[in-house]
Coordinates of C-alpha atoms in Angstrom, one line a residue:
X221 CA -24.6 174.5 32.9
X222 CA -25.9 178.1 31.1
X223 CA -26.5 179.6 34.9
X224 CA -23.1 178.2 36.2
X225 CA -21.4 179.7 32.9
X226 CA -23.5 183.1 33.6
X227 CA -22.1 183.3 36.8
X228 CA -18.4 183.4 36.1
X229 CA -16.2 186.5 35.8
X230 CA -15.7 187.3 32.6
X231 CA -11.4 186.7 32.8
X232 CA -12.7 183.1 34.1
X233 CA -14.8 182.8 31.0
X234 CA -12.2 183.6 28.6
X235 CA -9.7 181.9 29.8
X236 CA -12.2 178.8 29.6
X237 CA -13.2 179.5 26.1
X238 CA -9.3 180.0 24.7
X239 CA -8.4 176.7 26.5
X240 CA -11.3 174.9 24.6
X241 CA -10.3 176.9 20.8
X242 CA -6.7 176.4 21.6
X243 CA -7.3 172.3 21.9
X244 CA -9.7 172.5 19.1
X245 CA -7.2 173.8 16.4
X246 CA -4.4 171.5 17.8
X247 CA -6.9 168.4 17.2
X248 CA -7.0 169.5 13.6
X249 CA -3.9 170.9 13.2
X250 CA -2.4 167.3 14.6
X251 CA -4.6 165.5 13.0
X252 CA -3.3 162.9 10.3
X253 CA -5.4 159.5 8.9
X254 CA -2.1 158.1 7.4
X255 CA -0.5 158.4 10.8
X256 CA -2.5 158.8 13.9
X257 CA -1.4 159.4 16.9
X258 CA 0.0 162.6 18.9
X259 CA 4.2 163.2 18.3
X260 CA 6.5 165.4 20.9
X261 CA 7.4 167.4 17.7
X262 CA 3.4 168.3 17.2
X263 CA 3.5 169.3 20.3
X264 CA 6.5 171.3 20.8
X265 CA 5.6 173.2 17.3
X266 CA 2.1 174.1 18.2
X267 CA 3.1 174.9 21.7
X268 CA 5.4 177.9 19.4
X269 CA 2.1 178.6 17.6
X270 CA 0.3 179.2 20.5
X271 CA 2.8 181.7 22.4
X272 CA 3.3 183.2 19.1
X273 CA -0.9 183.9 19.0
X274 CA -0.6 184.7 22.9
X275 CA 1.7 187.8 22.0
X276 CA 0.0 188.7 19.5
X277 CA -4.0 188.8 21.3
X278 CA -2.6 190.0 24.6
X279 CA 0.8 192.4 23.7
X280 CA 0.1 193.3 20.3
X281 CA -4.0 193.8 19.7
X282 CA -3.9 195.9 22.6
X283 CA -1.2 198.0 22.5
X284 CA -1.1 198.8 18.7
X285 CA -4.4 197.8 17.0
X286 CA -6.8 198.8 19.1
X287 CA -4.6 202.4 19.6
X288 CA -4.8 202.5 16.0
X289 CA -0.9 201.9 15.9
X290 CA -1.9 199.7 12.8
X291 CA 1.7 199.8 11.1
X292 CA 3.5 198.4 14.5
X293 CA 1.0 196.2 15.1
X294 CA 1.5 194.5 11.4
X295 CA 5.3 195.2 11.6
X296 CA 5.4 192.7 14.9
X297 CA 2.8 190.0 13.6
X298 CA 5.3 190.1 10.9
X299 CA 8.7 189.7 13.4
X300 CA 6.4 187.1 15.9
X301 CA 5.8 185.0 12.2
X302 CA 10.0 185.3 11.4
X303 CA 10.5 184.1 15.1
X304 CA 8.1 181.3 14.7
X305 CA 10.4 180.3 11.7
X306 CA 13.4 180.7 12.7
X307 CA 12.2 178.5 16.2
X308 CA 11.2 175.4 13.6
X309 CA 14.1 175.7 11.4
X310 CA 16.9 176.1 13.5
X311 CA 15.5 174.8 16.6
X312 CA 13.1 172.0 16.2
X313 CA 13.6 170.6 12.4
X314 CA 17.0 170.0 13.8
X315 CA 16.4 168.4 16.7
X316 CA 13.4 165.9 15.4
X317 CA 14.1 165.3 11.9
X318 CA 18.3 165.7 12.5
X319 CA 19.6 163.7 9.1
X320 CA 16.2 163.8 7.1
X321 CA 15.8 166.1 4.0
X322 CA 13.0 168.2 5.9
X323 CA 16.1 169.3 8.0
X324 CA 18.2 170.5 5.2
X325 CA 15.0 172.2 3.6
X326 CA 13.8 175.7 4.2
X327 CA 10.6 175.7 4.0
X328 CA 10.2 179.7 3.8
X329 CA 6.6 180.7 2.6
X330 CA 5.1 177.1 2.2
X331 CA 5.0 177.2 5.9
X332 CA 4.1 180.6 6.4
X333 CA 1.0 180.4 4.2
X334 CA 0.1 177.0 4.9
X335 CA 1.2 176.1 8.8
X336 CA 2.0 179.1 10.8
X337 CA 0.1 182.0 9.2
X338 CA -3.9 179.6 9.1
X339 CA -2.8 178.9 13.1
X340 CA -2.0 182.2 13.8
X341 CA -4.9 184.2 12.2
X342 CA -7.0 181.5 13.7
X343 CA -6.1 181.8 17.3
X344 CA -5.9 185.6 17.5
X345 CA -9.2 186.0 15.4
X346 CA -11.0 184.6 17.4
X347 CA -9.5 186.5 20.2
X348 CA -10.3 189.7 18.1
X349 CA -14.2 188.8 17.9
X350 CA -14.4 188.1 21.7
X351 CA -12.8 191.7 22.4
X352 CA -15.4 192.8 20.1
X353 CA -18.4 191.0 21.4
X354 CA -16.7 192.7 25.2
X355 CA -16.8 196.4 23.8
X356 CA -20.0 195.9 22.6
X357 CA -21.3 194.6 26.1
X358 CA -19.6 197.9 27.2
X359 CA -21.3 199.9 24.6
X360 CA -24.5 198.6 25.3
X361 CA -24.5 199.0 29.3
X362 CA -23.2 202.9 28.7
X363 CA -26.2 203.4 26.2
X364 CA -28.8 201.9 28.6
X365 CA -26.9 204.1 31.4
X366 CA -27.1 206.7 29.8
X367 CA -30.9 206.1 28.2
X368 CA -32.1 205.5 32.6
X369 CA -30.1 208.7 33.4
X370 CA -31.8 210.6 30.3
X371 CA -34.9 209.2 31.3
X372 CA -34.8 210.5 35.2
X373 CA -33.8 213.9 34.1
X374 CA -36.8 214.2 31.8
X375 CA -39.1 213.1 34.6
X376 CA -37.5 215.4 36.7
X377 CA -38.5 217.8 34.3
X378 CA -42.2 216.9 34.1
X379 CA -42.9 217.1 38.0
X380 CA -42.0 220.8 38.6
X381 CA -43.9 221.3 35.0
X382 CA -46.6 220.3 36.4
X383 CA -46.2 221.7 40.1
X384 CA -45.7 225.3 39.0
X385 CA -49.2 225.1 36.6
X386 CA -51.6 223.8 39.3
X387 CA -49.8 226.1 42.5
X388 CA -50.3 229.0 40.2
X389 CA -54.1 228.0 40.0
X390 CA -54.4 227.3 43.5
X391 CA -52.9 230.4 44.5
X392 CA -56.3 232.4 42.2
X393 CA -58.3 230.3 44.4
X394 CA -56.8 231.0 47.5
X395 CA -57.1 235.2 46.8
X396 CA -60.4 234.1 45.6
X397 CA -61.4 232.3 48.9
X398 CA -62.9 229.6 46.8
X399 CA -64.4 227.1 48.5
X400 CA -63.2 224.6 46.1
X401 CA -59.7 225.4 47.6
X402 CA -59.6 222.4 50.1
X403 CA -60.7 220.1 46.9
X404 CA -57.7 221.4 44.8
X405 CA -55.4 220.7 47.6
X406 CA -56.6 217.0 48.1
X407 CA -56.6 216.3 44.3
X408 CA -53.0 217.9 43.8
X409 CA -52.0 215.8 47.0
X410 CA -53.2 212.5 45.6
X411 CA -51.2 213.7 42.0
X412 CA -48.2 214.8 43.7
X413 CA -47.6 211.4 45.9
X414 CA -48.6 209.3 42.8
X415 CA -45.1 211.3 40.9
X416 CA -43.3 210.9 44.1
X417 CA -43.4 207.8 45.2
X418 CA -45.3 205.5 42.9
X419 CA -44.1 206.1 39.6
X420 CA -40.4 205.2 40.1
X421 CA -40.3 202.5 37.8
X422 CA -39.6 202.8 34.0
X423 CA -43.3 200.9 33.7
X424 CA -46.3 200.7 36.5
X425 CA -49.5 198.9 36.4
X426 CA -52.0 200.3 34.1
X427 CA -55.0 200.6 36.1
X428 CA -53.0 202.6 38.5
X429 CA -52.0 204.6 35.8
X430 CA -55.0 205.0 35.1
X431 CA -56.5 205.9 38.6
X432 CA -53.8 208.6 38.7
X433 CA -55.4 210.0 35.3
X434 CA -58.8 210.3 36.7
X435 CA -57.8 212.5 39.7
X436 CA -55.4 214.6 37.3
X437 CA -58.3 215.7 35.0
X438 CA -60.5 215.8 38.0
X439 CA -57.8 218.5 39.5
X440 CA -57.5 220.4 36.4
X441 CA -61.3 220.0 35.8
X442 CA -61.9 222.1 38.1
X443 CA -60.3 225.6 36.4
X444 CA -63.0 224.6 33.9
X445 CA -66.0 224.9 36.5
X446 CA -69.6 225.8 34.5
X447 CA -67.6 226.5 31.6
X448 CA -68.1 223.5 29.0
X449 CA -67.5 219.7 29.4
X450 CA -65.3 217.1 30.3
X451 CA -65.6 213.6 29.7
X452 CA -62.7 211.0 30.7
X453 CA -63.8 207.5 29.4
X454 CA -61.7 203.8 29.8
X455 CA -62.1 200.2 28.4
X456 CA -60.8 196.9 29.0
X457 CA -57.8 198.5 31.5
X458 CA -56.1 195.1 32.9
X459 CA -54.0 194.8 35.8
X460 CA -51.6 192.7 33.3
X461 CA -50.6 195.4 31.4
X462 CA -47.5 198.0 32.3
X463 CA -47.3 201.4 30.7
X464 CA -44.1 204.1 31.6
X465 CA -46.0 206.3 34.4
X466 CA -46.7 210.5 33.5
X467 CA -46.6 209.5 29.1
X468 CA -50.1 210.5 29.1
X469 CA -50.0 212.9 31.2
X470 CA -49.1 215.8 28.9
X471 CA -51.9 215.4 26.5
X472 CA -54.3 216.3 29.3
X473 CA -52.6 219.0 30.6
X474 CA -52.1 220.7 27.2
X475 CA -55.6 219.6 26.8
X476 CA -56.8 222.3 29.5
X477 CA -54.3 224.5 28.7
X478 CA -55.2 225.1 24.7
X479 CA -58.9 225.6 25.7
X480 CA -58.4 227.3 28.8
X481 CA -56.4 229.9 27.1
X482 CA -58.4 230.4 24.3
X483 CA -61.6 230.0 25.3
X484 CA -63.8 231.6 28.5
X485 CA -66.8 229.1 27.6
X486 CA -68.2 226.6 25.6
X487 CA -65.1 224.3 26.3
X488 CA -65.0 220.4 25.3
X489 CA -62.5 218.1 26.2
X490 CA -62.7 214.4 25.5
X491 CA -60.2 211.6 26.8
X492 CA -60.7 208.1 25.7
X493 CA -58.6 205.2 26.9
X494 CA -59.1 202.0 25.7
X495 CA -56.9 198.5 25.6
X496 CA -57.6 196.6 21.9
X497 CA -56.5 193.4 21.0
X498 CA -52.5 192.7 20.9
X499 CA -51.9 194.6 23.9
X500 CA -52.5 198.0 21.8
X501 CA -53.5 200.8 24.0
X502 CA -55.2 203.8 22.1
X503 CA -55.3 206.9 23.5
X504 CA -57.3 209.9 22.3
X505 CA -57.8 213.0 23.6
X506 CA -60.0 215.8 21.5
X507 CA -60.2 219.2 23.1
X508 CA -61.4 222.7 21.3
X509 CA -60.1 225.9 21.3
X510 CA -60.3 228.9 19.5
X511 CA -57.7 229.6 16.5
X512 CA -57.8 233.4 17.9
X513 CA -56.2 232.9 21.2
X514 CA -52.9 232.3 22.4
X515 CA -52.1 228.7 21.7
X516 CA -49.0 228.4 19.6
X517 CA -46.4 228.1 22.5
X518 CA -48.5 225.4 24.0
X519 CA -47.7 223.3 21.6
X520 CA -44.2 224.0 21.3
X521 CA -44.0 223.6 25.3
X522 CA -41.1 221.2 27.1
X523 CA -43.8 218.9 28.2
X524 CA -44.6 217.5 24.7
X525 CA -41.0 217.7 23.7
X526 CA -40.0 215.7 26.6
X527 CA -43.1 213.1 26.3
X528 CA -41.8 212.3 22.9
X529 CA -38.6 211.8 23.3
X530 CA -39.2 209.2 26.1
X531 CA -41.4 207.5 23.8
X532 CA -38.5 206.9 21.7
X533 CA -36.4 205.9 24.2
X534 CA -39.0 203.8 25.5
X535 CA -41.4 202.8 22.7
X536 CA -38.6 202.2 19.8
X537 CA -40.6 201.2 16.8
X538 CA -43.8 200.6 19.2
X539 CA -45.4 203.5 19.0
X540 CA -47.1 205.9 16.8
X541 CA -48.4 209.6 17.8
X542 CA -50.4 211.5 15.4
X543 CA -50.9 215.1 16.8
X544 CA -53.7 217.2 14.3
X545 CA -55.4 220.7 15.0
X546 CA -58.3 221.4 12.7
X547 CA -60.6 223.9 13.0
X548 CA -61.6 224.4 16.5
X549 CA -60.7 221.1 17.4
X550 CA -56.8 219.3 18.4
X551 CA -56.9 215.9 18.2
X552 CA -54.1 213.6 19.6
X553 CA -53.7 210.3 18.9
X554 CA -51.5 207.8 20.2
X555 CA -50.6 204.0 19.9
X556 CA -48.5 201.5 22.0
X557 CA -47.5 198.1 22.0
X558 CA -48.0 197.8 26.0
X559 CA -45.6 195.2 28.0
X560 CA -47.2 192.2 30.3

């Protein structure tokens, strides 16, 4: 019944759900223990109701309320509740209770409070919350929208990043003649299809993820060549767990870029990926550099700044990054609650 529901338009399932709140309130509204039973007079009157609360949900909410027209909207409730009135007081008073007191009796705001007005707000009420409960469907689908289209732009943004960096270093190499030149253009090959083509998704598979860490350091390992150290260690990566592809990426590359730049030897970085309990992965990644070189901007870069805010977008309230530089050594840290 749930999938059949899910499956209707959303006109079909309104109409559906006023039918079933419109023969609701009539069951109460009709309902009597000292006199069961269903009268042409019940029927007639709520029948007035209801195109009375039909006006108002589908002439008045939209065309005043939700405009913000708030004093025409009120000023026709108002007229639609006179009209309702006037309809069971002149009309149908006259025609069912002809010769009985209630006939010669105006009623005036007895009924208003206490029959038409609990009727009225009733039916277009709940109208109201379902146009609310709408716009916030509508609210939600432009935020994700706009969240995926946020999302591909900053990952746009990371690939050419990237690109430019390594083509610069493989064009030294290439003036160079290094022999390591074919290696470079085999590792940055392997990165560049792993952006391209396998990282489409919002979240990949972590050991592939993984994989495509291994030959990133190993391509920016080799700027490094006899100069220090580089040790890239993992634990416990399942094939169960997802992770959004190129998050960790940055921390590396910055990695190599704040010792690098500061630093022509004795250089020490450290990446350490590990999967605990509660599908936390930690990720570490230590690298030193020297407090005398040229190392502000790269922490200010548009990698980092776009790497944190797609963990916002995608890690709300399941992540924490702690970024520290002390001494000769920067240290970033970061936790996430992985998905299965």
């Amino acid at each position: 019944m749930a999938k059949a529901l899910k499956s209707l338009s959303l006109n079909t399932k309104e109409i559906i759900f006023q039918i079933v709140l419109y023969t609701l309130v009539f069951l109460f509204y009709s309902f009597d223990k000292n006199d069961p039973g269903v009268t042409l007079a019940q029927i007639l009157t709520f029948g007035s109701y209801c195109a009375g609360a039909i006006f108002i949900s589908y002439y008045l909410m939209p065309s005043f309320l939700y405009k913000k027209k708030h004093w025409k909207f009120f000023g026709g409730v108002l007229l639609t509740i006179i009209a309702l009135m006037l309809i069971e007081e002149v009309a149908l008073e006259k025609i069912f209770y002809s010769g009985t007191k209630r006939a010669d009796i105006f009623p005036g705001i007895y009924f208003v409070f206490f029959d038409i007005i609990p009727v009225l707000t009733i039916l277009s009420g709940f109208k109201f919350g379902w146009d609310a409960l709408k716009k916030q469907e509508q609210i939600e689908e432009l935020k994700n929208a706009v969240q995926e289209s946020e999302l591909q732009y900053l990952k746009s943004q990371i690939n050419p990043h990237f690109l430019f960096n390594n083509l610069n270093n493989l064009y030294s190499y290439a003036i160079e003649r290094s022999s390591k030149t074919p290696s470079i253009i085999l590792e940055l090959s392997s990165v560049l299809r792993y952006m391209l083509y396998d990282c489409k998704e919002n979240f990949v598979a972590l050991p592939k993820e993984i994989d495509h860490l291994k030959s990133f350091t190993q391509l920016n390992e080799l700027q490094i060549e006899e100069r220090g150290e580089v040790i890239f260690n993992t634990q416990n990566i399942k094939p169960e767990y997802k992770i959004a592809p190129l998050i960790l990426n940055v921390f590396i590359e910055n990695a190599f870029k704040h010792s690098t730049a500061s630093q022509s030897e004795n250089i020490f970085i450290n990446i350490d990926i590990k999967v605990c309990e509660g599908n936390i992965l930690e990720f570490e990644c230590k690298n030193s550099f020297s407090p005398m070189g040229n190392t502000q901007s790269l922490s200010k870069g548009i990698g980092l700044k776009n790497v944190k805010k797609r963990l916002e977008i995608l890690y709300p309230n399941a992540h924490k990054l702690d970024i520290t530089s002390k001494e000769n050594l920067y240290h970033v840290k970061l936790r996430i609650n992985l998905k299965t």
